[in-house]
Amino acid sequence: MFEQLDHVGIVVHNIDETLKTYCEQLGFQLLEQVEIPEQKVVAAFLDGGNVKLEIISPTDTESGTARYLANRGEGTHHICFEVDDIYAALAELTAQGVRLIDEQPRQGVHGLVAFVHPKATHGMMIELLQKTH
Amino acid sequence: MFEQLDHVGIVVHNIDETLKTYCEQLGFQLLEQVEIPEQKVVAAFLDGGNVKLEIISPTDTESGTARYLANRGEGTHHICFEVDDIYAALAELTAQGVRLIDEQPRQGVHGLVAFVHPKATHGMMIELLQKTH
């Protein structure tokens, strides 16, 4: 079901400072920076070779991402796997009794996305992505 | 410097229970399970397509991994990038002022490894791996 890892999401306080670290000190290349108003975050995608790194920073204090950052601090937020058919994947996970955050996919930056609940995966937040081609 | 992502490491309390979740419910395939006595952990590698997932569980209560689990709970522990030359990579990171956990590489399961300090990367623990071929 999980075809390949698309990206690892990292949540941080200050995206500009983090990009300076990741691009200037660690040598990653910035691919794209976007604002996602409906999720109240800014996100930057870095080239990690066979995957991307998504640096995410909340733009308010109320969103799920802002609360995650306040509770757990900076660090890994989720890993995102590409799937061929997100509706089939969600149906299969539901049939397996896996708890989901999103029972229906929603529109993300690069396609349809849905999150599996971290309680179902021993603390790992897994995002599913069906890319828009 | 970071060629490609080799694996995402996830720390958990009970490796058998977690493998049941990841293999039976989520559909990942187990590649290999190993005990790493010098790190006081057991580790299982799962096929994630273009990357692997490494499920890690401490075998005592004193190791760094055990303390991490006690402090932060289950979830992502590190991400591991393959590098061509780990000595050159560590020298480059040091020249850039990046704080390291391991200034010298040590022998890991699949080659020479070294960890970058999460304080240098906004909370993300990055492992470097120069594979033994």
CSV table of C-alpha atoms in Angstrom, one decimal:
chain,number,residue,atom,x,y,z
A,1,MET,CA,0.0,0.0,0.0
A,2,PHE,CA,2.8,2.5,1.0
A,3,GLU,CA,4.6,2.9,-2.4
A,4,GLN,CA,7.5,5.2,-1.3
A,5,LEU,CA,8.4,7.8,1.2
A,6,ASP,CA,7.7,11.3,-0.3
A,7,HIS,CA,9.0,13.4,2.6
A,8,VAL,CA,9.8,13.7,6.3
A,9,GLY,CA,8.0,16.7,8.0
A,10,ILE,CA,9.9,18.7,10.7
A,11,VAL,CA,8.1,21.3,12.8
A,12,VAL,CA,10.0,24.4,13.9
A,13,HIS,CA,9.5,27.8,15.5
A,14,ASN,CA,11.3,29.9,12.9
A,15,ILE,CA,11.4,28.8,9.3
A,16,ASP,CA,13.9,31.4,8.1
A,17,GLU,CA,16.4,30.5,10.8
A,18,THR,CA,15.9,26.8,10.2
A,19,LEU,CA,16.4,27.2,6.4
A,20,LYS,CA,19.6,29.0,7.1
A,21,THR,CA,20.8,26.0,9.2
A,22,TYR,CA,19.6,23.4,6.7
A,23,CYS,CA,20.7,25.1,3.5
A,24,GLU,CA,23.9,27.0,4.6
A,25,GLN,CA,25.3,24.7,7.3
A,26,LEU,CA,24.0,21.3,6.3
A,27,GLY,CA,24.0,21.8,2.5
A,28,PHE,CA,20.4,21.0,1.6
A,29,GLN,CA,18.8,22.8,-1.4
A,30,LEU,CA,15.5,24.6,-1.1
A,31,LEU,CA,13.0,23.4,-3.7
A,32,GLU,CA,9.9,25.4,-2.8
A,33,GLN,CA,8.4,27.5,0.0
A,34,VAL,CA,4.6,27.9,0.3
A,35,GLU,CA,2.1,29.3,2.7
A,36,ILE,CA,-0.8,27.0,3.5
A,37,PRO,CA,-3.4,29.4,5.0
A,38,GLU,CA,-6.1,26.7,5.6
A,39,GLN,CA,-3.6,24.8,7.9
A,40,LYS,CA,-2.1,28.0,9.3
A,41,VAL,CA,1.4,27.0,8.5
A,42,VAL,CA,4.3,28.0,6.2
A,43,ALA,CA,6.2,25.1,4.7
A,44,ALA,CA,9.5,24.8,2.8
A,45,PHE,CA,10.5,21.7,0.9
A,46,LEU,CA,14.2,20.7,0.7
A,47,ASP,CA,15.9,18.2,-1.6
A,48,GLY,CA,16.9,15.1,0.4
A,49,GLY,CA,17.9,13.0,-2.6
A,50,ASN,CA,15.4,10.2,-2.8
A,51,VAL,CA,13.0,12.1,-0.5
A,52,LYS,CA,12.2,15.6,0.5
A,53,LEU,CA,12.3,17.3,3.9
A,54,GLU,CA,9.3,19.5,4.7
A,55,ILE,CA,10.1,22.2,7.2
A,56,ILE,CA,6.8,23.4,8.7
A,57,SER,CA,6.2,26.4,11.0
A,58,PRO,CA,2.8,27.5,12.4
A,59,THR,CA,1.6,31.0,11.7
A,60,ASP,CA,-0.8,31.1,14.6
A,61,THR,CA,-1.0,29.6,18.1
A,62,GLU,CA,-4.2,27.6,17.7
A,63,SER,CA,-3.6,25.1,14.9
A,64,GLY,CA,-2.8,21.4,15.6
A,65,THR,CA,0.7,22.1,14.4
A,66,ALA,CA,1.1,25.0,16.8
A,67,ARG,CA,-0.1,22.8,19.7
A,68,TYR,CA,2.2,20.0,18.7
A,69,LEU,CA,5.1,22.4,18.7
A,70,ALA,CA,4.1,23.8,22.1
A,71,ASN,CA,3.8,20.4,23.6
A,72,ARG,CA,6.7,18.5,22.1
A,73,GLY,CA,9.1,21.1,20.9
A,74,GLU,CA,10.9,21.2,17.5
A,75,GLY,CA,11.6,18.0,15.6
A,76,THR,CA,10.0,15.4,13.4
A,77,HIS,CA,6.3,15.9,12.9
A,78,HIS,CA,5.3,13.2,10.4
A,79,ILE,CA,6.5,11.0,7.5
A,80,CYS,CA,4.6,11.0,4.2
A,81,PHE,CA,4.1,8.0,2.0
A,82,GLU,CA,2.9,8.2,-1.5
A,83,VAL,CA,0.0,5.9,-2.4
A,84,ASP,CA,-1.5,5.1,-5.8
A,85,ASP,CA,-5.1,5.3,-4.6
A,86,ILE,CA,-5.7,7.2,-1.4
A,87,TYR,CA,-9.4,6.1,-1.2
A,88,ALA,CA,-8.4,2.4,-1.5
A,89,ALA,CA,-5.6,2.9,1.1
A,90,LEU,CA,-7.9,4.5,3.6
A,91,ALA,CA,-10.5,1.7,3.1
A,92,GLU,CA,-7.8,-0.9,3.6
A,93,LEU,CA,-6.5,0.8,6.8
A,94,THR,CA,-10.1,1.1,8.1
A,95,ALA,CA,-10.7,-2.6,7.4
A,96,GLN,CA,-7.6,-3.4,9.4
A,97,GLY,CA,-9.0,-1.3,12.3
A,98,VAL,CA,-6.3,1.4,12.0
A,99,ARG,CA,-7.4,4.7,13.7
A,100,LEU,CA,-7.3,7.6,11.2
A,101,ILE,CA,-7.2,11.4,11.8
A,102,ASP,CA,-8.8,11.9,8.3
A,103,GLU,CA,-11.4,9.4,7.3
A,104,GLN,CA,-11.7,11.3,4.0
A,105,PRO,CA,-8.8,12.8,2.0
A,106,ARG,CA,-8.4,16.5,1.8
A,107,GLN,CA,-6.6,18.7,-0.7
A,108,GLY,CA,-2.9,19.2,0.2
A,109,VAL,CA,-0.1,21.2,-1.6
A,110,HIS,CA,0.9,18.3,-3.9
A,111,GLY,CA,-2.3,16.2,-4.1
A,112,LEU,CA,-4.9,14.5,-1.9
A,113,VAL,CA,-3.7,13.8,1.7
A,114,ALA,CA,-4.9,12.1,4.8
A,115,PHE,CA,-3.2,11.4,8.2
A,116,VAL,CA,-3.2,8.1,10.2
A,117,HIS,CA,-3.5,8.7,13.9
A,118,PRO,CA,-0.2,8.4,15.8
A,119,LYS,CA,-1.9,6.3,18.5
A,120,ALA,CA,-2.3,3.6,15.7
A,121,THR,CA,1.4,3.6,14.8
A,122,HIS,CA,3.3,3.7,18.1
A,123,GLY,CA,3.8,7.5,17.9
A,124,MET,CA,4.6,7.9,14.2
A,125,MET,CA,2.3,10.3,12.4
A,126,ILE,CA,2.0,8.9,8.9
A,127,GLU,CA,0.6,11.0,6.1
A,128,LEU,CA,-0.8,9.4,2.9
A,129,LEU,CA,-0.4,11.4,-0.4
A,130,GLN,CA,-2.0,10.7,-3.7
A,131,LYS,CA,-0.1,13.0,-6.0
A,132,THR,CA,-1.8,15.2,-8.5
A,133,HIS,CA,-0.2,14.5,-11.9
B,1,MET,CA,26.8,15.7,1.2
B,2,PHE,CA,23.6,13.8,2.1
B,3,GLU,CA,23.2,11.4,-0.7
B,4,GLN,CA,19.9,9.8,0.1
B,5,LEU,CA,17.7,8.8,3.0
B,6,ASP,CA,18.5,5.3,4.1
B,7,HIS,CA,15.9,4.9,6.9
B,8,VAL,CA,13.7,6.6,9.5
B,9,GLY,CA,14.2,5.3,13.0
B,10,ILE,CA,11.2,4.9,15.3
B,11,VAL,CA,11.7,4.1,19.1
B,12,VAL,CA,9.0,2.0,20.8
B,13,HIS,CA,8.4,0.1,24.1
B,14,ASN,CA,7.6,-3.3,22.6
B,15,ILE,CA,9.1,-4.4,19.3
B,16,ASP,CA,6.9,-7.5,18.9
B,17,GLU,CA,3.7,-5.6,19.4
B,18,THR,CA,5.0,-2.8,17.0
B,19,LEU,CA,5.9,-5.3,14.3
B,20,LYS,CA,2.5,-6.8,14.5
B,21,THR,CA,1.0,-3.3,13.9
B,22,TYR,CA,3.4,-2.4,11.1
B,23,CYS,CA,3.4,-5.7,9.3
B,24,GLU,CA,-0.1,-7.1,9.9
B,25,GLN,CA,-2.2,-3.9,10.0
B,26,LEU,CA,-0.1,-1.5,8.0
B,27,GLY,CA,1.3,-4.0,5.5
B,28,PHE,CA,5.0,-3.3,5.8
B,29,GLN,CA,7.4,-6.3,5.2
B,30,LEU,CA,10.1,-7.2,7.8
B,31,LEU,CA,13.5,-7.3,6.2
B,32,GLU,CA,15.7,-8.1,9.2
B,33,GLN,CA,15.7,-8.1,13.0
B,34,VAL,CA,18.9,-7.7,14.9
B,35,GLU,CA,20.1,-7.3,18.5
B,36,ILE,CA,22.7,-4.5,19.0
B,37,PRO,CA,24.2,-5.4,22.4
B,38,GLU,CA,26.7,-2.4,22.4
B,39,GLN,CA,23.7,0.0,22.1
B,40,LYS,CA,21.4,-2.0,24.3
B,41,VAL,CA,18.6,-2.1,21.7
B,42,VAL,CA,16.9,-4.5,19.4
B,43,ALA,CA,16.1,-3.2,15.9
B,44,ALA,CA,13.9,-4.4,13.1
B,45,PHE,CA,14.2,-3.1,9.6
B,46,LEU,CA,11.0,-2.8,7.4
B,47,ASP,CA,10.7,-2.2,3.7
B,48,GLY,CA,9.4,1.3,3.0
B,49,GLY,CA,10.0,1.3,-0.7
B,50,ASN,CA,12.7,3.8,-1.4
B,51,VAL,CA,13.7,3.8,2.3
B,52,LYS,CA,13.6,1.5,5.3
B,53,LEU,CA,11.9,2.0,8.7
B,54,GLU,CA,14.0,1.0,11.6
B,55,ILE,CA,11.9,0.0,14.7
B,56,ILE,CA,14.2,0.3,17.8
B,57,SER,CA,13.4,-0.8,21.3
B,58,PRO,CA,15.8,-0.5,24.3
B,59,THR,CA,16.8,-3.7,26.2
B,60,ASP,CA,17.7,-1.8,29.4
B,61,THR,CA,16.7,1.4,31.1
B,62,GLU,CA,20.0,3.2,31.1
B,63,SER,CA,20.9,3.7,27.4
B,64,GLY,CA,20.4,6.9,25.5
B,65,THR,CA,17.6,5.3,23.6
B,66,ALA,CA,15.9,4.2,26.8
B,67,ARG,CA,16.1,7.7,28.3
B,68,TYR,CA,14.8,9.2,25.0
B,69,LEU,CA,11.8,6.9,25.2
B,70,ALA,CA,11.2,7.7,28.8
B,71,ASN,CA,11.3,11.4,28.2
B,72,ARG,CA,9.6,11.7,24.8
B,73,GLY,CA,7.5,8.6,24.4
B,74,GLU,CA,7.2,6.5,21.3
B,75,GLY,CA,7.7,7.9,17.9
B,76,THR,CA,10.4,9.1,15.5
B,77,HIS,CA,13.9,8.9,16.9
B,78,HIS,CA,16.2,9.8,14.0
B,79,ILE,CA,16.5,9.9,10.2
B,80,CYS,CA,19.6,8.4,8.6
B,81,PHE,CA,21.2,9.7,5.4
B,82,GLU,CA,23.7,7.7,3.4
B,83,VAL,CA,27.0,9.5,2.7
B,84,ASP,CA,29.9,8.5,0.4
B,85,ASP,CA,32.6,9.4,2.8
B,86,ILE,CA,31.7,9.8,6.5
B,87,TYR,CA,35.0,11.2,7.5
B,88,ALA,CA,34.7,14.0,4.8
B,89,ALA,CA,31.1,14.6,5.8
B,90,LEU,CA,32.0,15.0,9.5
B,91,ALA,CA,34.9,17.3,8.6
B,92,GLU,CA,32.6,19.4,6.5
B,93,LEU,CA,29.9,19.6,9.3
B,94,THR,CA,32.6,20.5,11.8
B,95,ALA,CA,33.9,23.3,9.5
B,96,GLN,CA,30.4,24.6,9.3
B,97,GLY,CA,30.2,24.7,13.1
B,98,VAL,CA,27.5,22.0,13.3
B,99,ARG,CA,27.4,20.3,16.8
B,100,LEU,CA,27.9,16.5,16.6
B,101,ILE,CA,27.2,13.7,19.0
B,102,ASP,CA,29.9,11.5,17.4
B,103,GLU,CA,33.0,13.4,16.3
B,104,GLN,CA,34.4,10.0,15.1
B,105,PRO,CA,32.4,7.4,13.2
B,106,ARG,CA,31.6,4.1,15.0
B,107,GLN,CA,30.7,0.7,13.7
B,108,GLY,CA,26.9,0.3,13.1
B,109,VAL,CA,24.9,-2.6,11.8
B,110,HIS,CA,25.3,-1.7,8.1
B,111,GLY,CA,28.5,0.4,8.1
B,112,LEU,CA,30.1,3.3,9.8
B,113,VAL,CA,27.7,5.7,11.5
B,114,ALA,CA,27.8,9.0,13.4
B,115,PHE,CA,25.0,11.2,14.8
B,116,VAL,CA,24.6,15.0,14.4
B,117,HIS,CA,23.3,16.6,17.6
B,118,PRO,CA,19.6,17.5,17.5
B,119,LYS,CA,20.3,20.9,18.9
B,120,ALA,CA,22.2,21.7,15.7
B,121,THR,CA,19.2,20.7,13.5
B,122,HIS,CA,16.1,22.1,15.2
B,123,GLY,CA,15.2,18.9,17.0
B,124,MET,CA,15.9,16.4,14.2
B,125,MET,CA,18.4,13.7,15.0
B,126,ILE,CA,20.4,13.0,11.8
B,127,GLU,CA,22.5,9.9,11.5
B,128,LEU,CA,25.1,9.6,8.8
B,129,LEU,CA,25.8,6.1,7.4
B,130,GLN,CA,28.7,5.1,5.1
B,131,LYS,CA,27.7,1.6,4.0
B,132,THR,CA,30.0,-1.4,4.1
B,133,HIS,CA,29.9,-2.8,0.6
